[in-house]
GROMACS .gro file of C-alpha atoms in nm:
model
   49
    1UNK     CA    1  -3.593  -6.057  -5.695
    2UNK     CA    2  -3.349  -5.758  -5.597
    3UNK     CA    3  -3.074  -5.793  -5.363
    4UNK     CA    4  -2.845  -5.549  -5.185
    5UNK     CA    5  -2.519  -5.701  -5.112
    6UNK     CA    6  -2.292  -5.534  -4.814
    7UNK     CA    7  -1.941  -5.692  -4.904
    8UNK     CA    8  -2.021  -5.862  -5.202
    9UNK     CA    9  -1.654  -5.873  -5.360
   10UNK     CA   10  -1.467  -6.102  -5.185
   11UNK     CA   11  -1.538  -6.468  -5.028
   12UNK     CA   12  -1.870  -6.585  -4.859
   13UNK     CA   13  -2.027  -6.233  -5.052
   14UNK     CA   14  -1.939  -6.284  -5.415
   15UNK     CA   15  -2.032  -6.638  -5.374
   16UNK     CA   16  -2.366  -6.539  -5.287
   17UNK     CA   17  -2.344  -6.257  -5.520
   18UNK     CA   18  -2.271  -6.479  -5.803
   19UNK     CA   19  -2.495  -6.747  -5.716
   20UNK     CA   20  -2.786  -6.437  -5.710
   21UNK     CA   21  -2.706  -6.323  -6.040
   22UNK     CA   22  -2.705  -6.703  -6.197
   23UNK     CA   23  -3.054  -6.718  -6.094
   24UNK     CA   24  -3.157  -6.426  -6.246
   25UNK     CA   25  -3.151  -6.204  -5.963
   26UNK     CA   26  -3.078  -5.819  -6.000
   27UNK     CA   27  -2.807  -5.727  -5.745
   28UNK     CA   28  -2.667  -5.437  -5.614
   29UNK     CA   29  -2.303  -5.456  -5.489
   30UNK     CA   30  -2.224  -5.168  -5.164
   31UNK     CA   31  -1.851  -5.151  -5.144
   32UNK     CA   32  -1.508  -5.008  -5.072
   33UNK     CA   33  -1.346  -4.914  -5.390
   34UNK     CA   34  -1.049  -5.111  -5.525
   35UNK     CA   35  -1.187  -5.438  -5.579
   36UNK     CA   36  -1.365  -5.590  -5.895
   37UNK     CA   37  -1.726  -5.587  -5.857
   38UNK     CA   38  -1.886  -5.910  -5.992
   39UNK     CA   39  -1.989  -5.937  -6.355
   40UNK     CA   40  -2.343  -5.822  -6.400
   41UNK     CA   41  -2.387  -5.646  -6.054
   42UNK     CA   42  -2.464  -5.289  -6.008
   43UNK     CA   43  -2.210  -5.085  -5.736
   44UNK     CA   44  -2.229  -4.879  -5.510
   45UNK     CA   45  -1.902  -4.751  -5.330
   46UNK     CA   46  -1.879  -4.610  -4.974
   47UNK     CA   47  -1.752  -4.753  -4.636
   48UNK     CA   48  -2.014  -4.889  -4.328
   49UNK     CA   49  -1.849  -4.689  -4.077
   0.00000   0.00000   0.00000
C-alpha cells in the first residue's frame, strides 16, 4: 500500500505516519520544511496554500 501524508510530522499525522510505515506501508510525507520527517518516509516539502 502507498500513502501520501499532508502533515505527517507532528501529532495525529506522524502517528498515522508511523503506524503506516510499521505495517509495511510505503509513505510519502508533503510538508513545510523545518521539522523531522519520520524515519523511513519519503518527503516532499512545499506549503498547501
Amino acid at each position: 500500500m502507498r500513502l501520501l501524508m499532508l502533515g505527517g510530522t507532528e501529532f495525529v499525522g506522524r502517528a498515522v505516519t508511523e503506524a503506516a510505515l510499521a505495517t509495511g506501508w510505503q509513505v510519502t510525507v508533503f510538508h513545510r520544511a523545518g521539522t523531522r520527517r519520520p524515519e523511513g518516509a519519503a518527503v516532499l516539502h512545499g506549503d498547501r496554500t
